[in-house]
PDB file of C-alpha atoms in Angstrom:
ATOM      1  CA  MET A 292     -33.291 -41.274 -23.022  1.00 83.00           C
ATOM      2  CA  ASP A 293     -35.867 -42.400 -20.486  1.00 86.00           C
ATOM      3  CA  GLY A 294     -36.681 -39.770 -17.900  1.00 93.00           C
ATOM      4  CA  VAL A 295     -34.863 -36.965 -19.713  1.00 98.00           C
ATOM      5  CA  LYS A 296     -36.852 -33.938 -20.790  1.00 98.00           C
ATOM      6  CA  CYS A 297     -35.326 -31.352 -23.086  1.00 98.00           C
ATOM      7  CA  GLN A 298     -36.167 -27.671 -22.953  1.00 98.00           C
ATOM      8  CA  PHE A 299     -34.856 -24.336 -24.131  1.00 99.00           C
ATOM      9  CA  VAL A 300     -33.615 -21.921 -21.483  1.00 99.00           C
ATOM     10  CA  ASN A 301     -32.746 -18.246 -21.910  1.00 99.00           C
ATOM     11  CA  THR A 302     -29.475 -17.272 -20.254  1.00 98.00           C
ATOM     12  CA  ASN A 303     -26.906 -14.520 -20.694  1.00 98.00           C
ATOM     13  CA  GLY A 304     -28.603 -13.176 -23.821  1.00 98.00           C
ATOM     14  CA  ILE A 305     -28.840 -16.491 -25.680  1.00 99.00           C
ATOM     15  CA  THR A 306     -30.942 -19.662 -25.622  1.00 99.00           C
ATOM     16  CA  LEU A 307     -29.446 -22.987 -24.595  1.00 99.00           C
ATOM     17  CA  HIS A 308     -30.909 -26.404 -25.244  1.00 99.00           C
ATOM     18  CA  VAL A 309     -30.922 -28.256 -21.908  1.00 99.00           C
ATOM     19  CA  ALA A 310     -31.585 -31.891 -21.017  1.00 99.00           C
ATOM     20  CA  ALA A 311     -33.062 -32.224 -17.518  1.00 99.00           C
ATOM     21  CA  ALA A 312     -33.845 -35.232 -15.344  1.00 99.00           C
ATOM     22  CA  GLY A 313     -34.442 -36.162 -11.745  1.00 98.00           C
ATOM     23  CA  PRO A 314     -36.502 -34.723  -8.879  1.00 98.00           C
ATOM     24  CA  GLU A 315     -36.997 -30.993  -9.136  1.00 96.00           C
ATOM     25  CA  ASP A 316     -36.322 -30.605  -5.412  1.00 97.00           C
ATOM     26  CA  GLY A 317     -33.068 -32.593  -5.540  1.00 98.00           C
ATOM     27  CA  PRO A 318     -29.634 -30.964  -5.221  1.00 98.00           C
ATOM     28  CA  LEU A 319     -28.657 -29.534  -8.594  1.00 99.00           C
ATOM     29  CA  ILE A 320     -25.884 -31.078 -10.673  1.00 99.00           C
ATOM     30  CA  VAL A 321     -24.831 -29.329 -13.885  1.00 99.00           C
ATOM     31  CA  LEU A 322     -23.020 -31.512 -16.443  1.00 99.00           C
ATOM     32  CA  LEU A 323     -20.809 -29.622 -18.904  1.00 99.00           C
ATOM     33  CA  HIS A 324     -19.599 -31.439 -22.023  1.00 99.00           C
ATOM     34  CA  GLY A 325     -16.489 -30.684 -24.027  1.00 98.00           C
ATOM     35  CA  PHE A 326     -15.393 -30.714 -27.670  1.00 98.00           C
ATOM     36  CA  PRO A 327     -16.805 -32.183 -29.887  1.00 98.00           C
ATOM     37  CA  GLU A 328     -19.693 -33.528 -27.814  1.00 98.00           C
ATOM     38  CA  PHE A 329     -23.077 -32.240 -26.638  1.00 99.00           C
ATOM     39  CA  TRP A 330     -25.379 -33.026 -23.723  1.00 99.00           C
ATOM     40  CA  TYR A 331     -25.714 -36.656 -24.841  1.00 98.00           C
ATOM     41  CA  GLY A 332     -22.065 -37.236 -23.948  1.00 98.00           C
ATOM     42  CA  TRP A 333     -23.275 -37.677 -20.359  1.00 99.00           C
ATOM     43  CA  LYS A 334     -25.696 -40.477 -21.244  1.00 97.00           C
ATOM     44  CA  ASN A 335     -23.813 -42.926 -19.014  1.00 98.00           C
ATOM     45  CA  GLN A 336     -23.870 -40.639 -15.973  1.00 99.00           C
ATOM     46  CA  ILE A 337     -27.346 -39.104 -15.910  1.00 99.00           C
ATOM     47  CA  LYS A 338     -29.304 -42.125 -14.678  1.00 98.00           C
ATOM     48  CA  SER A 339     -26.797 -42.903 -11.923  1.00 98.00           C
ATOM     49  CA  LEU A 340     -27.020 -39.338 -10.610  1.00 99.00           C
ATOM     50  CA  VAL A 341     -30.815 -39.244 -10.849  1.00 98.00           C
ATOM     51  CA  ASP A 342     -31.105 -42.563  -9.014  1.00 98.00           C
ATOM     52  CA  ALA A 343     -29.041 -41.008  -6.220  1.00 98.00           C
ATOM     53  CA  GLY A 344     -31.632 -38.248  -5.851  1.00 98.00           C
ATOM     54  CA  TYR A 345     -30.034 -35.397  -7.772  1.00 98.00           C
ATOM     55  CA  ARG A 346     -31.654 -32.953 -10.155  1.00 99.00           C
ATOM     56  CA  VAL A 347     -29.473 -33.124 -13.264  1.00 99.00           C
ATOM     57  CA  ILE A 348     -29.215 -30.642 -16.111  1.00 99.00           C
ATOM     58  CA  ALA A 349     -26.928 -31.098 -19.093  1.00 99.00           C
ATOM     59  CA  PRO A 350     -26.898 -28.201 -21.557  1.00 99.00           C
ATOM     60  CA  ASP A 351     -25.703 -28.133 -25.104  1.00 99.00           C
ATOM     61  CA  GLN A 352     -23.183 -25.418 -24.446  1.00 99.00           C
ATOM     62  CA  ARG A 353     -23.071 -22.229 -26.488  1.00 99.00           C
ATOM     63  CA  GLY A 354     -22.406 -23.069 -30.133  1.00 99.00           C
ATOM     64  CA  TYR A 355     -23.245 -26.762 -29.869  1.00 99.00           C
ATOM     65  CA  ASN A 356     -26.073 -28.859 -31.277  1.00 99.00           C
ATOM     66  CA  LEU A 357     -29.431 -27.105 -30.717  1.00 99.00           C
ATOM     67  CA  SER A 358     -28.177 -24.193 -28.616  1.00 99.00           C
ATOM     68  CA  ASP A 359     -27.671 -20.698 -30.042  1.00 99.00           C
ATOM     69  CA  LYS A 360     -24.545 -20.065 -32.089  1.00 99.00           C
ATOM     70  CA  PRO A 361     -23.803 -16.342 -31.925  1.00 99.00           C
ATOM     71  CA  GLU A 362     -21.431 -15.029 -34.558  1.00 98.00           C
ATOM     72  CA  GLY A 363     -17.961 -13.768 -33.772  1.00 97.00           C
ATOM     73  CA  ILE A 364     -15.040 -15.236 -31.879  1.00 97.00           C
ATOM     74  CA  ASP A 365     -15.501 -12.835 -28.969  1.00 96.00           C
ATOM     75  CA  SER A 366     -18.823 -14.524 -28.208  1.00 98.00           C
ATOM     76  CA  TYR A 367     -16.884 -17.595 -27.025  1.00 98.00           C
ATOM     77  CA  ARG A 368     -14.556 -16.087 -24.432  1.00 96.00           C
ATOM     78  CA  ILE A 369     -14.438 -18.087 -21.247  1.00 95.00           C
ATOM     79  CA  ASP A 370     -16.017 -15.350 -19.107  1.00 95.00           C
ATOM     80  CA  THR A 371     -19.028 -15.445 -21.407  1.00 97.00           C
ATOM     81  CA  LEU A 372     -19.193 -19.238 -21.313  1.00 98.00           C
ATOM     82  CA  ARG A 373     -19.056 -19.087 -17.517  1.00 97.00           C
ATOM     83  CA  ASP A 374     -21.877 -16.565 -17.371  1.00 97.00           C
ATOM     84  CA  ASP A 375     -24.071 -18.844 -19.501  1.00 99.00           C
ATOM     85  CA  ILE A 376     -23.812 -21.452 -16.753  1.00 99.00           C
ATOM     86  CA  ILE A 377     -24.379 -18.996 -13.931  1.00 99.00           C
ATOM     87  CA  GLY A 378     -27.623 -18.051 -15.656  1.00 98.00           C
ATOM     88  CA  LEU A 379     -28.680 -21.696 -15.802  1.00 98.00           C
ATOM     89  CA  ILE A 380     -27.849 -22.341 -12.169  1.00 99.00           C
ATOM     90  CA  THR A 381     -29.879 -19.388 -10.943  1.00 98.00           C
ATOM     91  CA  GLN A 382     -32.897 -20.475 -12.959  1.00 97.00           C
ATOM     92  CA  PHE A 383     -32.886 -24.035 -11.655  1.00 98.00           C
ATOM     93  CA  THR A 384     -32.050 -23.477  -7.992  1.00 98.00           C
ATOM     94  CA  ASP A 385     -31.731 -20.907  -5.237  1.00 97.00           C
ATOM     95  CA  GLU A 386     -28.905 -22.946  -3.739  1.00 97.00           C
ATOM     96  CA  LYS A 387     -25.351 -23.625  -4.802  1.00 98.00           C
ATOM     97  CA  ALA A 388     -24.847 -26.219  -7.532  1.00 99.00           C
ATOM     98  CA  ILE A 389     -22.483 -29.099  -8.089  1.00 99.00           C
ATOM     99  CA  VAL A 390     -20.772 -28.750 -11.464  1.00 99.00           C
ATOM    100  CA  ILE A 391     -19.152 -31.650 -13.294  1.00 99.00           C
ATOM    101  CA  GLY A 392     -17.193 -30.871 -16.438  1.00 99.00           C
ATOM    102  CA  HIS A 393     -15.188 -32.812 -19.000  1.00 99.00           C
ATOM    103  CA  ASP A 394     -12.662 -31.342 -21.459  1.00 98.00           C
ATOM    104  CA  TRP A 395     -13.775 -27.785 -22.366  1.00 98.00           C
ATOM    105  CA  GLY A 396     -16.764 -28.195 -20.079  1.00 99.00           C
ATOM    106  CA  GLY A 397     -14.292 -28.786 -17.282  1.00 98.00           C
ATOM    107  CA  ALA A 398     -12.389 -25.631 -18.231  1.00 97.00           C
ATOM    108  CA  VAL A 399     -15.609 -23.636 -17.887  1.00 98.00           C
ATOM    109  CA  ALA A 400     -16.285 -25.368 -14.566  1.00 98.00           C
ATOM    110  CA  TRP A 401     -12.796 -24.565 -13.247  1.00 96.00           C
ATOM    111  CA  HIS A 402     -13.174 -20.947 -14.340  1.00 95.00           C
ATOM    112  CA  LEU A 403     -16.532 -20.688 -12.617  1.00 96.00           C
ATOM    113  CA  ALA A 404     -15.122 -22.227  -9.442  1.00 96.00           C
ATOM    114  CA  SER A 405     -12.112 -19.888  -9.493  1.00 94.00           C
ATOM    115  CA  THR A 406     -13.851 -16.619 -10.298  1.00 93.00           C
ATOM    116  CA  ARG A 407     -17.448 -16.965  -9.050  1.00 95.00           C
ATOM    117  CA  PRO A 408     -17.292 -19.635  -6.335  1.00 96.00           C
ATOM    118  CA  GLU A 409     -20.445 -18.347  -4.638  1.00 97.00           C
ATOM    119  CA  TYR A 410     -22.492 -20.338  -7.174  1.00 98.00           C
ATOM    120  CA  LEU A 411     -20.833 -23.695  -6.525  1.00 98.00           C
ATOM    121  CA  GLU A 412     -20.887 -26.248  -3.765  1.00 98.00           C
ATOM    122  CA  LYS A 413     -18.409 -28.663  -5.344  1.00 98.00           C
ATOM    123  CA  LEU A 414     -16.545 -29.199  -8.598  1.00 98.00           C
ATOM    124  CA  ILE A 415     -15.649 -32.437 -10.349  1.00 99.00           C
ATOM    125  CA  ALA A 416     -13.266 -32.033 -13.293  1.00 99.00           C
ATOM    126  CA  ILE A 417     -12.731 -34.949 -15.658  1.00 99.00           C
ATOM    127  CA  ASN A 418      -9.527 -34.986 -17.726  1.00 98.00           C
ATOM    128  CA  ILE A 419      -9.058 -31.244 -17.679  1.00 98.00           C
ATOM    129  CA  PRO A 420      -6.572 -29.169 -15.669  1.00 97.00           C
ATOM    130  CA  HIS A 421      -7.075 -25.771 -14.111  1.00 96.00           C
ATOM    131  CA  PRO A 422      -7.007 -23.333 -17.076  1.00 92.00           C
ATOM    132  CA  HIS A 423      -4.108 -21.305 -15.692  1.00 91.00           C
ATOM    133  CA  VAL A 424      -2.049 -24.458 -15.264  1.00 93.00           C
ATOM    134  CA  MET A 425      -2.782 -25.307 -18.900  1.00 92.00           C
ATOM    135  CA  LYS A 426      -1.693 -21.825 -19.956  1.00 89.00           C
ATOM    136  CA  THR A 427       1.524 -21.674 -17.918  1.00 90.00           C
ATOM    137  CA  VAL A 428       2.765 -25.262 -18.075  1.00 92.00           C
ATOM    138  CA  THR A 429       2.218 -25.958 -21.771  1.00 90.00           C
ATOM    139  CA  PRO A 430       4.801 -23.440 -23.142  1.00 89.00           C
ATOM    140  CA  LEU A 431       7.462 -24.959 -20.861  1.00 90.00           C
ATOM    141  CA  TYR A 432       6.651 -28.617 -21.487  1.00 93.00           C
ATOM    142  CA  PRO A 433       7.368 -29.800 -25.060  1.00 93.00           C
ATOM    143  CA  PRO A 434       5.382 -33.071 -24.792  1.00 94.00           C
ATOM    144  CA  GLN A 435       2.248 -30.994 -24.314  1.00 95.00           C
ATOM    145  CA  TRP A 436       3.122 -28.840 -27.331  1.00 90.00           C
ATOM    146  CA  LEU A 437       2.692 -31.899 -29.504  1.00 92.00           C
ATOM    147  CA  LYS A 438      -0.506 -32.997 -27.812  1.00 94.00           C
ATOM    148  CA  SER A 439      -1.971 -29.491 -28.293  1.00 93.00           C
ATOM    149  CA  SER A 440      -0.771 -28.916 -31.861  1.00 93.00           C
ATOM    150  CA  TYR A 441      -4.290 -29.298 -33.258  1.00 94.00           C
ATOM    151  CA  ILE A 442      -5.248 -26.052 -31.473  1.00 95.00           C
ATOM    152  CA  ALA A 443      -2.922 -24.084 -33.763  1.00 95.00           C
ATOM    153  CA  TYR A 444      -4.581 -25.666 -36.790  1.00 96.00           C
ATOM    154  CA  PHE A 445      -8.017 -24.695 -35.482  1.00 98.00           C
ATOM    155  CA  GLN A 446      -6.999 -21.016 -35.606  1.00 97.00           C
ATOM    156  CA  PHE A 447      -7.219 -20.919 -39.403  1.00 97.00           C
ATOM    157  CA  PRO A 448     -10.549 -19.684 -40.791  1.00 96.00           C
ATOM    158  CA  ASP A 449     -12.738 -22.089 -42.769  1.00 97.00           C
ATOM    159  CA  ILE A 450     -10.080 -24.746 -43.467  1.00 98.00           C
ATOM    160  CA  PRO A 451     -10.639 -26.732 -40.245  1.00 98.00           C
ATOM    161  CA  GLU A 452     -14.393 -26.714 -40.820  1.00 98.00           C
ATOM    162  CA  ALA A 453     -13.949 -28.143 -44.310  1.00 98.00           C
ATOM    163  CA  SER A 454     -11.566 -30.846 -43.145  1.00 98.00           C
ATOM    164  CA  LEU A 455     -13.793 -31.861 -40.238  1.00 97.00           C
ATOM    165  CA  ARG A 456     -16.743 -32.321 -42.633  1.00 97.00           C
ATOM    166  CA  GLU A 457     -14.775 -34.614 -44.954  1.00 97.00           C
ATOM    167  CA  ASN A 458     -15.864 -38.234 -45.297  1.00 97.00           C
ATOM    168  CA  ASP A 459     -18.933 -37.786 -43.155  1.00 97.00           C
ATOM    169  CA  TYR A 460     -17.079 -36.193 -40.211  1.00 97.00           C
ATOM    170  CA  GLU A 461     -14.450 -38.921 -40.147  1.00 95.00           C
ATOM    171  CA  THR A 462     -11.926 -36.889 -38.095  1.00 95.00           C
ATOM    172  CA  LEU A 463     -14.380 -36.125 -35.297  1.00 95.00           C
ATOM    173  CA  ASP A 464     -15.667 -39.681 -35.423  1.00 95.00           C
ATOM    174  CA  LYS A 465     -12.141 -41.050 -34.961  1.00 93.00           C
ATOM    175  CA  ALA A 466     -11.286 -38.553 -32.220  1.00 92.00           C
ATOM    176  CA  ILE A 467     -13.948 -40.063 -29.977  1.00 93.00           C
ATOM    177  CA  GLY A 468     -13.882 -43.533 -31.510  1.00 91.00           C
ATOM    178  CA  LEU A 469     -17.559 -43.541 -32.425  1.00 88.00           C
ATOM    179  CA  SER A 470     -17.450 -46.024 -35.276  1.00 85.00           C
ATOM    180  CA  ASP A 471     -14.529 -48.222 -34.235  1.00 85.00           C
ATOM    181  CA  ARG A 472     -15.669 -48.878 -30.658  1.00 90.00           C
ATOM    182  CA  PRO A 473     -19.084 -50.511 -31.033  1.00 88.00           C
ATOM    183  CA  ALA A 474     -18.972 -51.720 -27.436  1.00 89.00           C
ATOM    184  CA  LEU A 475     -19.121 -48.081 -26.327  1.00 92.00           C
ATOM    185  CA  PHE A 476     -21.188 -46.388 -29.034  1.00 92.00           C
ATOM    186  CA  THR A 477     -24.281 -47.758 -30.751  1.00 92.00           C
ATOM    187  CA  SER A 478     -25.338 -46.854 -34.266  1.00 91.00           C
ATOM    188  CA  GLU A 479     -27.910 -44.541 -32.659  1.00 92.00           C
ATOM    189  CA  ASP A 480     -25.104 -42.784 -30.780  1.00 94.00           C
ATOM    190  CA  VAL A 481     -23.171 -42.272 -34.016  1.00 93.00           C
ATOM    191  CA  SER A 482     -26.248 -40.803 -35.687  1.00 95.00           C
ATOM    192  CA  ARG A 483     -26.898 -38.448 -32.766  1.00 97.00           C
ATOM    193  CA  TYR A 484     -23.366 -37.066 -32.800  1.00 97.00           C
ATOM    194  CA  LYS A 485     -23.310 -36.532 -36.541  1.00 98.00           C
ATOM    195  CA  GLU A 486     -26.698 -34.845 -36.410  1.00 98.00           C
ATOM    196  CA  ALA A 487     -25.306 -32.446 -33.803  1.00 99.00           C
ATOM    197  CA  TRP A 488     -22.225 -31.676 -35.901  1.00 98.00           C
ATOM    198  CA  LYS A 489     -24.395 -31.009 -38.949  1.00 98.00           C
ATOM    199  CA  GLN A 490     -26.428 -28.273 -37.270  1.00 99.00           C
ATOM    200  CA  PRO A 491     -26.056 -24.990 -39.222  1.00 98.00           C
ATOM    201  CA  GLY A 492     -23.092 -23.026 -37.940  1.00 98.00           C
ATOM    202  CA  ALA A 493     -22.140 -25.647 -35.366  1.00 99.00           C
ATOM    203  CA  LEU A 494     -18.604 -26.462 -36.510  1.00 99.00           C
ATOM    204  CA  THR A 495     -17.545 -22.813 -36.666  1.00 99.00           C
ATOM    205  CA  ALA A 496     -19.108 -22.099 -33.284  1.00 99.00           C
ATOM    206  CA  MET A 497     -17.428 -25.144 -31.717  1.00 99.00           C
ATOM    207  CA  LEU A 498     -14.044 -24.108 -33.127  1.00 99.00           C
ATOM    208  CA  ASN A 499     -14.538 -20.533 -31.939  1.00 98.00           C
ATOM    209  CA  TRP A 500     -14.012 -21.771 -28.379  1.00 98.00           C
ATOM    210  CA  TYR A 501     -10.414 -22.459 -29.443  1.00 97.00           C
ATOM    211  CA  ARG A 502     -10.085 -19.337 -31.568  1.00 97.00           C
ATOM    212  CA  ALA A 503     -11.061 -17.172 -28.613  1.00 96.00           C
ATOM    213  CA  LEU A 504      -7.847 -18.311 -26.908  1.00 92.00           C
ATOM    214  CA  ARG A 505      -5.747 -16.149 -29.228  1.00 87.00           C
ATOM    215  CA  LYS A 506      -7.900 -13.160 -28.294  1.00 83.00           C
ATOM    216  CA  GLY A 507      -7.060 -13.480 -24.633  1.00 76.00           C
ATOM    217  CA  SER A 508      -9.881 -15.718 -23.470  1.00 68.00           C
ATOM    218  CA  LEU A 509      -7.642 -16.941 -20.635  1.00 68.00           C
ATOM    219  CA  ALA A 510      -5.734 -13.678 -20.131  1.00 64.00           C
ATOM    220  CA  GLU A 511      -7.009 -13.160 -16.605  1.00 68.00           C
ATOM    221  CA  LYS A 512      -5.320 -15.311 -13.979  1.00 71.00           C
ATOM    222  CA  PRO A 513      -8.085 -17.043 -12.031  1.00 76.00           C
ATOM    223  CA  SER A 514      -7.496 -17.963  -8.429  1.00 83.00           C
ATOM    224  CA  TYR A 515      -6.125 -21.348  -7.471  1.00 87.00           C
ATOM    225  CA  GLU A 516      -8.324 -21.130  -4.400  1.00 83.00           C
ATOM    226  CA  THR A 517     -11.465 -22.902  -5.586  1.00 84.00           C
ATOM    227  CA  VAL A 518     -14.449 -24.653  -4.107  1.00 94.00           C
ATOM    228  CA  PRO A 519     -13.808 -28.251  -2.987  1.00 97.00           C
ATOM    229  CA  TYR A 520     -12.983 -30.401  -5.988  1.00 98.00           C
ATOM    230  CA  ARG A 521     -12.182 -33.892  -7.181  1.00 98.00           C
ATOM    231  CA  MET A 522     -10.239 -34.354 -10.412  1.00 99.00           C
ATOM    232  CA  ILE A 523     -10.684 -37.673 -12.260  1.00 99.00           C
ATOM    233  CA  TRP A 524      -8.079 -38.434 -14.920  1.00 98.00           C
ATOM    234  CA  GLY A 525      -7.799 -41.265 -17.435  1.00 97.00           C
ATOM    235  CA  MET A 526      -4.118 -42.213 -17.531  1.00 97.00           C
ATOM    236  CA  GLU A 527      -3.996 -42.776 -21.306  1.00 95.00           C
ATOM    237  CA  ASP A 528      -5.186 -39.327 -22.380  1.00 96.00           C
ATOM    238  CA  ARG A 529      -3.480 -38.542 -25.704  1.00 93.00           C
ATOM    239  CA  PHE A 530      -4.498 -34.878 -25.679  1.00 96.00           C
ATOM    240  CA  LEU A 531      -3.486 -33.788 -22.172  1.00 97.00           C
ATOM    241  CA  SER A 532      -0.387 -34.768 -20.238  1.00 97.00           C
ATOM    242  CA  ARG A 533      -0.600 -36.173 -16.713  1.00 97.00           C
ATOM    243  CA  LYS A 534       1.796 -33.401 -15.705  1.00 97.00           C
ATOM    244  CA  LEU A 535      -1.081 -30.934 -16.106  1.00 98.00           C
ATOM    245  CA  ALA A 536      -3.160 -32.952 -13.667  1.00 98.00           C
ATOM    246  CA  LYS A 537      -0.351 -33.179 -11.122  1.00 98.00           C
ATOM    247  CA  GLU A 538       0.423 -29.462 -11.382  1.00 96.00           C
ATOM    248  CA  THR A 539      -3.244 -28.630 -10.864  1.00 97.00           C
ATOM    249  CA  GLU A 540      -3.332 -30.696  -7.689  1.00 97.00           C
ATOM    250  CA  ARG A 541      -0.118 -29.032  -6.520  1.00 95.00           C
ATOM    251  CA  HIS A 542      -1.425 -25.505  -7.072  1.00 94.00           C
ATOM    252  CA  CYS A 543      -5.053 -26.017  -6.014  1.00 94.00           C
ATOM    253  CA  PRO A 544      -5.113 -27.002  -2.329  1.00 92.00           C
ATOM    254  CA  ASN A 545      -8.824 -27.603  -1.865  1.00 94.00           C
ATOM    255  CA  GLY A 546      -9.155 -30.982  -3.556  1.00 96.00           C
ATOM    256  CA  HIS A 547      -7.448 -34.063  -4.887  1.00 97.00           C
ATOM    257  CA  LEU A 548      -6.609 -36.036  -8.018  1.00 98.00           C
ATOM    258  CA  ILE A 549      -7.507 -39.629  -8.858  1.00 99.00           C
ATOM    259  CA  PHE A 550      -5.862 -41.391 -11.790  1.00 99.00           C
ATOM    260  CA  VAL A 551      -7.738 -44.235 -13.500  1.00 98.00           C
ATOM    261  CA  ASP A 552      -5.777 -46.914 -15.354  1.00 97.00           C
ATOM    262  CA  GLU A 553      -6.663 -48.151 -18.832  1.00 95.00           C
ATOM    263  CA  ALA A 554      -8.759 -45.098 -19.581  1.00 95.00           C
ATOM    264  CA  SER A 555      -8.247 -42.303 -22.108  1.00 95.00           C
ATOM    265  CA  HIS A 556      -9.528 -38.754 -22.475  1.00 96.00           C
ATOM    266  CA  TRP A 557     -12.991 -40.272 -22.995  1.00 96.00           C
ATOM    267  CA  ILE A 558     -13.071 -41.954 -19.610  1.00 97.00           C
ATOM    268  CA  ASN A 559     -16.733 -41.109 -18.989  1.00 97.00           C
ATOM    269  CA  HIS A 560     -17.595 -43.350 -21.952  1.00 97.00           C
ATOM    270  CA  GLU A 561     -14.974 -46.046 -21.397  1.00 96.00           C
ATOM    271  CA  LYS A 562     -15.288 -46.511 -17.632  1.00 97.00           C
ATOM    272  CA  PRO A 563     -18.765 -45.247 -16.733  1.00 98.00           C
ATOM    273  CA  ALA A 564     -19.168 -47.478 -13.682  1.00 98.00           C
ATOM    274  CA  ILE A 565     -15.873 -46.280 -12.210  1.00 98.00           C
ATOM    275  CA  VAL A 566     -16.552 -42.637 -13.058  1.00 99.00           C
ATOM    276  CA  ASN A 567     -20.048 -42.806 -11.564  1.00 99.00           C
ATOM    277  CA  GLN A 568     -18.702 -44.467  -8.426  1.00 99.00           C
ATOM    278  CA  LEU A 569     -15.994 -41.817  -8.019  1.00 99.00           C
ATOM    279  CA  ILE A 570     -18.529 -39.025  -8.501  1.00 99.00           C
ATOM    280  CA  LEU A 571     -21.100 -40.352  -6.040  1.00 98.00           C
ATOM    281  CA  GLU A 572     -18.471 -41.386  -3.494  1.00 97.00           C
ATOM    282  CA  TYR A 573     -17.105 -37.851  -3.450  1.00 98.00           C
ATOM    283  CA  LEU A 574     -20.513 -36.178  -3.274  1.00 97.00           C
ATOM    284  CA  LYS A 575     -21.723 -38.389  -0.433  1.00 93.00           C
ATOM    285  CA  ASN A 576     -18.587 -38.500   1.682  1.00 84.00           C
ATOM    286  CA  GLN A 577     -17.266 -34.962   1.524  1.00 64.00           C
TER     287      GLN A 577
END
C-alpha cells in the first residue's frame, strides 16, 4: 500500500510485524485486527486516518502473519495480548493512544481500556462487545450459543487446523467472503490473506487465542468503567448477537453504540466510507 512502511518491533518479549503510516508527530492510532485477518484488514481505513493527520500503526498481532508465534496456549491469554499493545504504544508515543479494534482486536482493545486505561485516550470497538458482557450474557442467551458454536470446535487439537487448510483455505475464505465478493476483495487481496494463513505455525497460533479461553483467559472481571468509547456494529453480524452490543452500552456508561444497516461482521470492508466517517466524526467531535 502506498505510504505504508512495515517494520519489526520488539514488545513484551516477542517481535511483532507492524505496518506504519502517517506523520510521525501525529496523534497515534493503533488498529487491531481480529480472526482470521492481519494488518491488511485495515486497508480501507489507513489512508483516511493518515489524511486526517494521524500516525497509524497496524500490527500483525501475536501469532498472525509475520509476527512471532510463541508455542503454548498460555502465550495467548488476553493479559499477554494486551501487554503486547502497551509495548507498542510506549515505543511509538509518549502520549495516550487511540485504539480501534475489530473482532478479537476489539476484545484486546476493550481489555486494555478496562484494565490499563492510562495508555488510552479513546476506544473504538467494531462489532465486538465488552469481553465480560460476552462471557456473562452468552451462557444465558441461546441464540448466541449457536453463533459461538465454532469456538467449541476450535478447542480440539490439530483437527481444526487440518479442516481450515482444506481446499486452499476454503473455510476461512468463505468466512470473510474473499472469493465470492469481488467488489470488496481483489485477487491480490485473496493472495495476501492466503499467504498470511500459510505462514508456518500461523493457524495453530491464531486458534490458540480461542483455546486460551478454556484456560481462564477472561477469568478476571475487567471494569465496565472505560475510557471514552464509540461502538460501531453491523446489524447483520452472523457471529455476534446485537444483544451483546446493547448490553455493553448498558453496562459501560462512558460511550455509545451506533448500529449500521446492511452490514455484517465485516463492516470495515463492506461499508468503509461509513466506518471511516463514524471514526473521524467521533475523534474530531468528542
